[in-house]
JSON list of C-alpha atoms in Angstrom, two decimals:
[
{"chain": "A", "resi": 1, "resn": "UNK", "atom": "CA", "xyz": [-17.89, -15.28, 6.80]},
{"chain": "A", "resi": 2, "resn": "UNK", "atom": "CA", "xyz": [-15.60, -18.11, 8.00]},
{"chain": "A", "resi": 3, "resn": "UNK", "atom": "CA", "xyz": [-12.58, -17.39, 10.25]},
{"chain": "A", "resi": 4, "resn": "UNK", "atom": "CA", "xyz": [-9.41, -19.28, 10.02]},
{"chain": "A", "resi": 5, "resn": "UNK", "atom": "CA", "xyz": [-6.76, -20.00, 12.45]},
{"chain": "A", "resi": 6, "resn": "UNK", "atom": "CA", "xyz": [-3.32, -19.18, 11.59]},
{"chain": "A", "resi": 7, "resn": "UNK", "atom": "CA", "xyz": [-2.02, -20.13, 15.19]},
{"chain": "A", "resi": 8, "resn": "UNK", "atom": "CA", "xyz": [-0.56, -23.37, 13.58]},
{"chain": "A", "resi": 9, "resn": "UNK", "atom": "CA", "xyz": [0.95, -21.78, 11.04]},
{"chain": "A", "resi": 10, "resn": "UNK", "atom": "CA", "xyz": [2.92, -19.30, 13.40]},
{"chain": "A", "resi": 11, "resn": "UNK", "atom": "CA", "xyz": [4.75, -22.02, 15.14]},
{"chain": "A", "resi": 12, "resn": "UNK", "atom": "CA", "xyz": [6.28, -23.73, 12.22]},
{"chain": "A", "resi": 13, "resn": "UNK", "atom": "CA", "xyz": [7.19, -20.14, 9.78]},
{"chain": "A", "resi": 14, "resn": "UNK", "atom": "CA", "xyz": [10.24, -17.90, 10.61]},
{"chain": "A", "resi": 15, "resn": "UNK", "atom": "CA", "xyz": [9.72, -14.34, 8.87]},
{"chain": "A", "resi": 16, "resn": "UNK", "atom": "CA", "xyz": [5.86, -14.49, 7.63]},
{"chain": "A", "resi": 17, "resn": "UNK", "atom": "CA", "xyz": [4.45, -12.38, 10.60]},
{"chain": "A", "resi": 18, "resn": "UNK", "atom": "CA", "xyz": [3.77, -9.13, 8.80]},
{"chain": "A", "resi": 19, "resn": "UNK", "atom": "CA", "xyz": [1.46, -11.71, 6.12]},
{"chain": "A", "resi": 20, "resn": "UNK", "atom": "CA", "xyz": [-0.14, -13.55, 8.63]},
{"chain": "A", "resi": 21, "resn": "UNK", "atom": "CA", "xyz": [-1.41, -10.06, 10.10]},
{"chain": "A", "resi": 22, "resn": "UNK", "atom": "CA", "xyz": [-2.64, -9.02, 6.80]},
{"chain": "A", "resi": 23, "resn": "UNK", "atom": "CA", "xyz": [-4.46, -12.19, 6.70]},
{"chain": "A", "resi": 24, "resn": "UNK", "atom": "CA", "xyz": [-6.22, -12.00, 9.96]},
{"chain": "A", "resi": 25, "resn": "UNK", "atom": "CA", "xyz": [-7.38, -7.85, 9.37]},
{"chain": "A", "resi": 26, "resn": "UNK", "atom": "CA", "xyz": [-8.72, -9.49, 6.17]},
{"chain": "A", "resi": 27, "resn": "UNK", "atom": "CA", "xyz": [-11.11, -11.67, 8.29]},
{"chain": "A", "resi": 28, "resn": "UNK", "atom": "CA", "xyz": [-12.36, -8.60, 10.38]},
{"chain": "A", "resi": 29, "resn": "UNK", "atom": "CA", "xyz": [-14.68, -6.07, 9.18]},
{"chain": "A", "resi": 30, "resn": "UNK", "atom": "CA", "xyz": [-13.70, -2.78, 8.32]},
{"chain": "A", "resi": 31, "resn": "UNK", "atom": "CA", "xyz": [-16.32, -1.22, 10.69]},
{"chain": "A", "resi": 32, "resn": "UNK", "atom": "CA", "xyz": [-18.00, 0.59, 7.96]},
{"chain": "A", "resi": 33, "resn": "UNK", "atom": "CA", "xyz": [-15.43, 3.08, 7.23]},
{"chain": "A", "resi": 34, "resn": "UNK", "atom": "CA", "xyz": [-16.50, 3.79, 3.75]},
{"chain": "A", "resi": 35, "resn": "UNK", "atom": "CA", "xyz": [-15.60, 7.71, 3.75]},
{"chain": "A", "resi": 36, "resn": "UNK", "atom": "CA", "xyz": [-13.84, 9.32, 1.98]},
{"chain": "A", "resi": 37, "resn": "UNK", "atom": "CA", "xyz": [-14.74, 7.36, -1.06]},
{"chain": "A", "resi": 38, "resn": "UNK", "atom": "CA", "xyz": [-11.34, 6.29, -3.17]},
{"chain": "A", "resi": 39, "resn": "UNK", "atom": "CA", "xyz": [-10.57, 4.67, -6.46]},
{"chain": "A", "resi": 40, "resn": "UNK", "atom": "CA", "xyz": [-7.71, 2.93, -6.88]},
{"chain": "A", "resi": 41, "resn": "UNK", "atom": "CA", "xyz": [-5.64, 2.87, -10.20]},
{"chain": "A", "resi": 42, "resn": "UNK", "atom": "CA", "xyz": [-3.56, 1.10, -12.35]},
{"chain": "A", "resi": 43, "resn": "UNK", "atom": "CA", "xyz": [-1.55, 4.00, -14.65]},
{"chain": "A", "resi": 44, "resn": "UNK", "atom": "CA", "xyz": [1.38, 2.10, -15.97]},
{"chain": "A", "resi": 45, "resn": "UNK", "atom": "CA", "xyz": [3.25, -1.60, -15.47]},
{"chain": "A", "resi": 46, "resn": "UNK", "atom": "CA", "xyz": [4.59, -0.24, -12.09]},
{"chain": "A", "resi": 47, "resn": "UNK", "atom": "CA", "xyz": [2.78, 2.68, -11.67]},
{"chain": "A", "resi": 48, "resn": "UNK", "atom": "CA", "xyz": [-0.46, 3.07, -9.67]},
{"chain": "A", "resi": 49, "resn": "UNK", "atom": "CA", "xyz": [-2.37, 6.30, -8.37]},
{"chain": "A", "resi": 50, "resn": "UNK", "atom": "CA", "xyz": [-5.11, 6.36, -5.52]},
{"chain": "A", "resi": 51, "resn": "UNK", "atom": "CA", "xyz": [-7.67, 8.95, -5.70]},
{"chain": "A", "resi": 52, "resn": "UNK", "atom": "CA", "xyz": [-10.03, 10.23, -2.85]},
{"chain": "A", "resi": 53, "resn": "UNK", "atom": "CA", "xyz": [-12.85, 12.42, -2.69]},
{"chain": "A", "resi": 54, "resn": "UNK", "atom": "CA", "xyz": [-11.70, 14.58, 0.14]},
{"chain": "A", "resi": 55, "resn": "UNK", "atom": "CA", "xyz": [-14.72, 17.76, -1.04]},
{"chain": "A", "resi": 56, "resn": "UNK", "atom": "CA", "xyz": [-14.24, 21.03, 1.05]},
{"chain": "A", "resi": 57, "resn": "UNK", "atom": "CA", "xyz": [-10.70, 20.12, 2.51]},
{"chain": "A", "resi": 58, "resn": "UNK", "atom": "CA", "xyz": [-7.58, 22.03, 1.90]},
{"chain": "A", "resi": 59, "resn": "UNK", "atom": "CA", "xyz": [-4.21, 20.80, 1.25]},
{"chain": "A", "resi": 60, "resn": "UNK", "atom": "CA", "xyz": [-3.56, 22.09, 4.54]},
{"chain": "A", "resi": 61, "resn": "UNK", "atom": "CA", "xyz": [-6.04, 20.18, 6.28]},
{"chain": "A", "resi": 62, "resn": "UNK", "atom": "CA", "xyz": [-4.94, 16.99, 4.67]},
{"chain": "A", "resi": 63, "resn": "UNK", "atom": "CA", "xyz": [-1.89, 14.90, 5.86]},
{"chain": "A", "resi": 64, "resn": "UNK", "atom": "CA", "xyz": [-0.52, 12.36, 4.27]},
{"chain": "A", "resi": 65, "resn": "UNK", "atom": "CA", "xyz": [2.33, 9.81, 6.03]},
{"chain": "A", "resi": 66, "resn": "UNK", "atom": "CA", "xyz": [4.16, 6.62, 4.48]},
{"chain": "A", "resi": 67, "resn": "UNK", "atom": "CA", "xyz": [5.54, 4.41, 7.09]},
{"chain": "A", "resi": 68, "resn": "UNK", "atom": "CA", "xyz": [7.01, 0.70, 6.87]},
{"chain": "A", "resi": 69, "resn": "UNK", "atom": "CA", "xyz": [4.66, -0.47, 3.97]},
{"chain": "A", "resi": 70, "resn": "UNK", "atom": "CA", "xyz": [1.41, 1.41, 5.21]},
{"chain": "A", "resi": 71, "resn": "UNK", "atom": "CA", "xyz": [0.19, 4.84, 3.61]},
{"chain": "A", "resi": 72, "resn": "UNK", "atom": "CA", "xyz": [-1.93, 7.02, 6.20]},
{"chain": "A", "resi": 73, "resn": "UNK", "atom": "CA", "xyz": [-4.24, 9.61, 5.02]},
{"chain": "A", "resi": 74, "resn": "UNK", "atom": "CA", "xyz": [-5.51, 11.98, 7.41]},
{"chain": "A", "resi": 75, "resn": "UNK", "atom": "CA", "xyz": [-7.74, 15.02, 6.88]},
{"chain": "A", "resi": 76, "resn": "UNK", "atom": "CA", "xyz": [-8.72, 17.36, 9.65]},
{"chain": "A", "resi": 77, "resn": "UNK", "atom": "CA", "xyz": [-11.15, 19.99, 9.25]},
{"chain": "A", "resi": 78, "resn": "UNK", "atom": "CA", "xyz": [-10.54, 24.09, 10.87]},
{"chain": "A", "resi": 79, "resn": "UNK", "atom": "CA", "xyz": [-13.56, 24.78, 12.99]},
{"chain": "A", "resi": 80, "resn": "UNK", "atom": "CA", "xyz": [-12.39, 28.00, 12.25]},
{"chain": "A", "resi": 81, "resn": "UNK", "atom": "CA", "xyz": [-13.25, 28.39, 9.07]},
{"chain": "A", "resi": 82, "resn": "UNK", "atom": "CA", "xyz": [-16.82, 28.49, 9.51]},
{"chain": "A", "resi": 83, "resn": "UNK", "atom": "CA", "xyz": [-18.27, 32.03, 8.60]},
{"chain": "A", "resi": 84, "resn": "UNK", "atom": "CA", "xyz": [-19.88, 34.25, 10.95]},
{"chain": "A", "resi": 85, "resn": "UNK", "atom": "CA", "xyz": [-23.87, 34.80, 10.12]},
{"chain": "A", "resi": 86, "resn": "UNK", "atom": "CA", "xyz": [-24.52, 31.85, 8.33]},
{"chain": "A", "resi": 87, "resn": "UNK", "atom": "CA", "xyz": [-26.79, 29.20, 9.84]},
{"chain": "A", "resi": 88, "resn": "UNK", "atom": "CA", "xyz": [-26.51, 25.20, 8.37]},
{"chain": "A", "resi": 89, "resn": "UNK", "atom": "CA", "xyz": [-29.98, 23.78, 7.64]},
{"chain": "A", "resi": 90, "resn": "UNK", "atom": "CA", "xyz": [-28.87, 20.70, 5.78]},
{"chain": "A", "resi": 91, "resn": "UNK", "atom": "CA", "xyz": [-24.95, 19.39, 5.83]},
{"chain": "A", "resi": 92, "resn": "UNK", "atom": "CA", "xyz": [-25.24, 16.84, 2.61]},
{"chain": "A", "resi": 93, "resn": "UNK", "atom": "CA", "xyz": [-21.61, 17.37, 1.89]},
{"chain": "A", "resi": 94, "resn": "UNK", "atom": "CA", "xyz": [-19.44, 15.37, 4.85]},
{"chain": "A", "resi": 95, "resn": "UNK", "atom": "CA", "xyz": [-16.57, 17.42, 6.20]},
{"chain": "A", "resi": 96, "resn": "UNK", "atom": "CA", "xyz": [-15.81, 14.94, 9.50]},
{"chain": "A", "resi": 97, "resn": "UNK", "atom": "CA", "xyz": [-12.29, 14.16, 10.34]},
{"chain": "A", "resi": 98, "resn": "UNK", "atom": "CA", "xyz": [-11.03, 10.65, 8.81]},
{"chain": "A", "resi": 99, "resn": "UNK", "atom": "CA", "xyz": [-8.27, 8.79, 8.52]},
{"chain": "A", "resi": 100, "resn": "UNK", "atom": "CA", "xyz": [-7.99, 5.98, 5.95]},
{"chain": "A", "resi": 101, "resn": "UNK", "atom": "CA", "xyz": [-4.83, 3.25, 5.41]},
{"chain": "A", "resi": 102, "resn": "UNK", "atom": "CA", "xyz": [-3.55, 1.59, 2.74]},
{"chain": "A", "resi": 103, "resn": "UNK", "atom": "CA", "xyz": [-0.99, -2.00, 2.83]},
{"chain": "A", "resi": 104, "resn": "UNK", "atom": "CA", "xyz": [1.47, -1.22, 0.39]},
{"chain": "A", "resi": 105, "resn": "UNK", "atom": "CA", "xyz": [3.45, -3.92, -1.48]},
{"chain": "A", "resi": 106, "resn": "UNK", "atom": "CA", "xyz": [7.23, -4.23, -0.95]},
{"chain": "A", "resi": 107, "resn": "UNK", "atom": "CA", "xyz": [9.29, -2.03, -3.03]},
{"chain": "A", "resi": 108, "resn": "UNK", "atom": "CA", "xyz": [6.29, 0.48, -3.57]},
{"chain": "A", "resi": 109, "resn": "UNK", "atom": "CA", "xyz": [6.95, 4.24, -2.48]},
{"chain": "A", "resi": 110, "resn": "UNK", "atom": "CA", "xyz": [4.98, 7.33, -2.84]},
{"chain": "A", "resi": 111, "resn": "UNK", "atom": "CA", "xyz": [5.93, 9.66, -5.64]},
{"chain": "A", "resi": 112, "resn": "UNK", "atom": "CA", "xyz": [3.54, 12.52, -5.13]},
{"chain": "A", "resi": 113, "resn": "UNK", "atom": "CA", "xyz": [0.30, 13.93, -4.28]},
{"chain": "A", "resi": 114, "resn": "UNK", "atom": "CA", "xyz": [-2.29, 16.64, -5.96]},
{"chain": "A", "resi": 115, "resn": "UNK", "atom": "CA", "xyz": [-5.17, 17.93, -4.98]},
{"chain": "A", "resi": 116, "resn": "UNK", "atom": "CA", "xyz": [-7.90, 18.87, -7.87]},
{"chain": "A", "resi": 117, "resn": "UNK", "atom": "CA", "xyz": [-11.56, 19.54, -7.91]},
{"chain": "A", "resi": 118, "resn": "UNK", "atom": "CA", "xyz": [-11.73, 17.73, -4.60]},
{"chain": "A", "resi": 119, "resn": "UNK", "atom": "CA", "xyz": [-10.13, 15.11, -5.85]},
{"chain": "A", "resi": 120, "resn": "UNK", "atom": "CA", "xyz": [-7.02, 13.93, -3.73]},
{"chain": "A", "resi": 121, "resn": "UNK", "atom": "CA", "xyz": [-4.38, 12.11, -6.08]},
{"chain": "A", "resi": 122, "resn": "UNK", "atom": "CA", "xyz": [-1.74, 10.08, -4.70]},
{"chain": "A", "resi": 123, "resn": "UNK", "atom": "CA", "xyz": [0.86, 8.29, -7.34]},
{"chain": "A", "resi": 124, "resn": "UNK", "atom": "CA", "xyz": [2.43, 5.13, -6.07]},
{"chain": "A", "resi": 125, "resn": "UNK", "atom": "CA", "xyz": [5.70, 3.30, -8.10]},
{"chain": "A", "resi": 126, "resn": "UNK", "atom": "CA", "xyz": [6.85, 0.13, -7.71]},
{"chain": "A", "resi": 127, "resn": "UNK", "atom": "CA", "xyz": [10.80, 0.48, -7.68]},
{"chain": "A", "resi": 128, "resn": "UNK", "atom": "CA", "xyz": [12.03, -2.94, -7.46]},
{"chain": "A", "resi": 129, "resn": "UNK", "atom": "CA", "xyz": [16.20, -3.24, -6.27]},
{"chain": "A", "resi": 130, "resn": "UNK", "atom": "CA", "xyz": [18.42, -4.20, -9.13]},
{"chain": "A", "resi": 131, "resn": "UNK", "atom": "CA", "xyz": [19.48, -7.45, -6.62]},
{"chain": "A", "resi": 132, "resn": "UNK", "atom": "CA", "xyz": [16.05, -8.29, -5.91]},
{"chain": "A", "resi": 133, "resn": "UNK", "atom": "CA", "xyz": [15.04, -8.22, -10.02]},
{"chain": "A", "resi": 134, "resn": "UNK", "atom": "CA", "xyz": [15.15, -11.41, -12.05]},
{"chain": "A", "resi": 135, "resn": "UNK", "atom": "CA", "xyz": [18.09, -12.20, -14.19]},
{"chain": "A", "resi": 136, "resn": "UNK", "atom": "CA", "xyz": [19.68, -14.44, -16.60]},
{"chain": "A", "resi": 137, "resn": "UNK", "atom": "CA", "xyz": [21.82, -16.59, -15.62]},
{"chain": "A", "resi": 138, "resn": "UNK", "atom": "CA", "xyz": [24.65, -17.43, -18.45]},
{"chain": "A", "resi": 139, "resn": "UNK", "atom": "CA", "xyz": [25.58, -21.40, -19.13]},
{"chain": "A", "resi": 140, "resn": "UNK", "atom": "CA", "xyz": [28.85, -21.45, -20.08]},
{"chain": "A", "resi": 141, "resn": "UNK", "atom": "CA", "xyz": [29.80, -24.64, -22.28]},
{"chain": "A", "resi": 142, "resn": "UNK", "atom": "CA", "xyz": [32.00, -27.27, -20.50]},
{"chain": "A", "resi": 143, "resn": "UNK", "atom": "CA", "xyz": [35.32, -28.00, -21.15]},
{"chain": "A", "resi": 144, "resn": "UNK", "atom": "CA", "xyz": [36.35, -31.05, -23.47]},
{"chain": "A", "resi": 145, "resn": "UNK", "atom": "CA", "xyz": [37.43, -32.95, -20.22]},
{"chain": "A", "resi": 146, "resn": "UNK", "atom": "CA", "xyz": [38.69, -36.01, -21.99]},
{"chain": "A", "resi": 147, "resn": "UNK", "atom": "CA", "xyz": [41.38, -36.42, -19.78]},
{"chain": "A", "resi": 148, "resn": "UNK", "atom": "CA", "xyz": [42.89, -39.70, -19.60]},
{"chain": "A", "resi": 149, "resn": "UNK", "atom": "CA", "xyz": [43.83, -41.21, -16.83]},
{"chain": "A", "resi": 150, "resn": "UNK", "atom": "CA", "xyz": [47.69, -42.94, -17.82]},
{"chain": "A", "resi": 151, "resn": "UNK", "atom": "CA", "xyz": [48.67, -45.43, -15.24]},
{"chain": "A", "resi": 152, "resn": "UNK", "atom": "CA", "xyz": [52.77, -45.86, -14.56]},
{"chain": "A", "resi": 153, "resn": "UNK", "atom": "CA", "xyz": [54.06, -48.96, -14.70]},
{"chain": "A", "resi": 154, "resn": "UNK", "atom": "CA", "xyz": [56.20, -50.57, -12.84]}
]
């Protein structure tokens, strides 16, 4: 994979940090971190849902935190919980702790979360400011300026 240097770039940009940090955790690999598994979504023009298999968790064992553009999902498993008298020969189905993060887009917030059949659903929507959407600008038709400029004589 090729790196790139965006230590030019820093010197001559005011206000393009948080992008130019994206851009370099691009270039680094994720460490294998491939659990839980997720699917992302698209479920409307500004609507978009993540969904995670999070198998033998509870809702109480699962946290999940929004924070300056960057949703955290955490899920940490009771020891307590085991039962008494039973002994594990073969653990197929992963119940380790994890924590997973998603870079969310400006403007997008977090407008619930469910948790069905394992499945962990979190629905995202884009709300974009009135100020910040586009809008059309009116021309208004000039004035007949046919002035004439009279001259006094004297």
């Amino acid at each position: 994979m090729r790196q790139f240097d965006f230590s030019p770039l820093y010197r001559s940009t005011v206000g393009f940090d948080r992008l130019f940090g994206m851009l370099d955790q691009v270039n680094q690999p994720d460490a294998g971190t491939s659990y839980p598994p997720y699917n992302i979504e698209r479920t409307g023009q500004d609507a978009y849902r993540i969904s995670m298999a999070v198998a033998g968790f509870s809702d109480q064992e699962i946290s999940i935190e929004a924070h300056r553009n960057v949703l955290t999902v955490k899920g940490e498993r009771n020891e307590a919980d085991k039962e008494e008298g039973v002994e594990l020969l073969y653990r197929g189905i992963a119940s380790r702790t994890f924590e997973r993060r998603f870079q969310l887009a400006d403007h997008v917030e977090v407008t619930g979360a469910t948790l069905k059949n394992g499945l962990l659903h979190i629905d995202l929507k884009r709300n974009v400011p009135e100020e910040m959407k586009p809008r059309k600008i009116e021309i208004a038709p000039a004035a007949n300026s046919s002035k004439q400029i009279e001259a006094k004589a004297a």
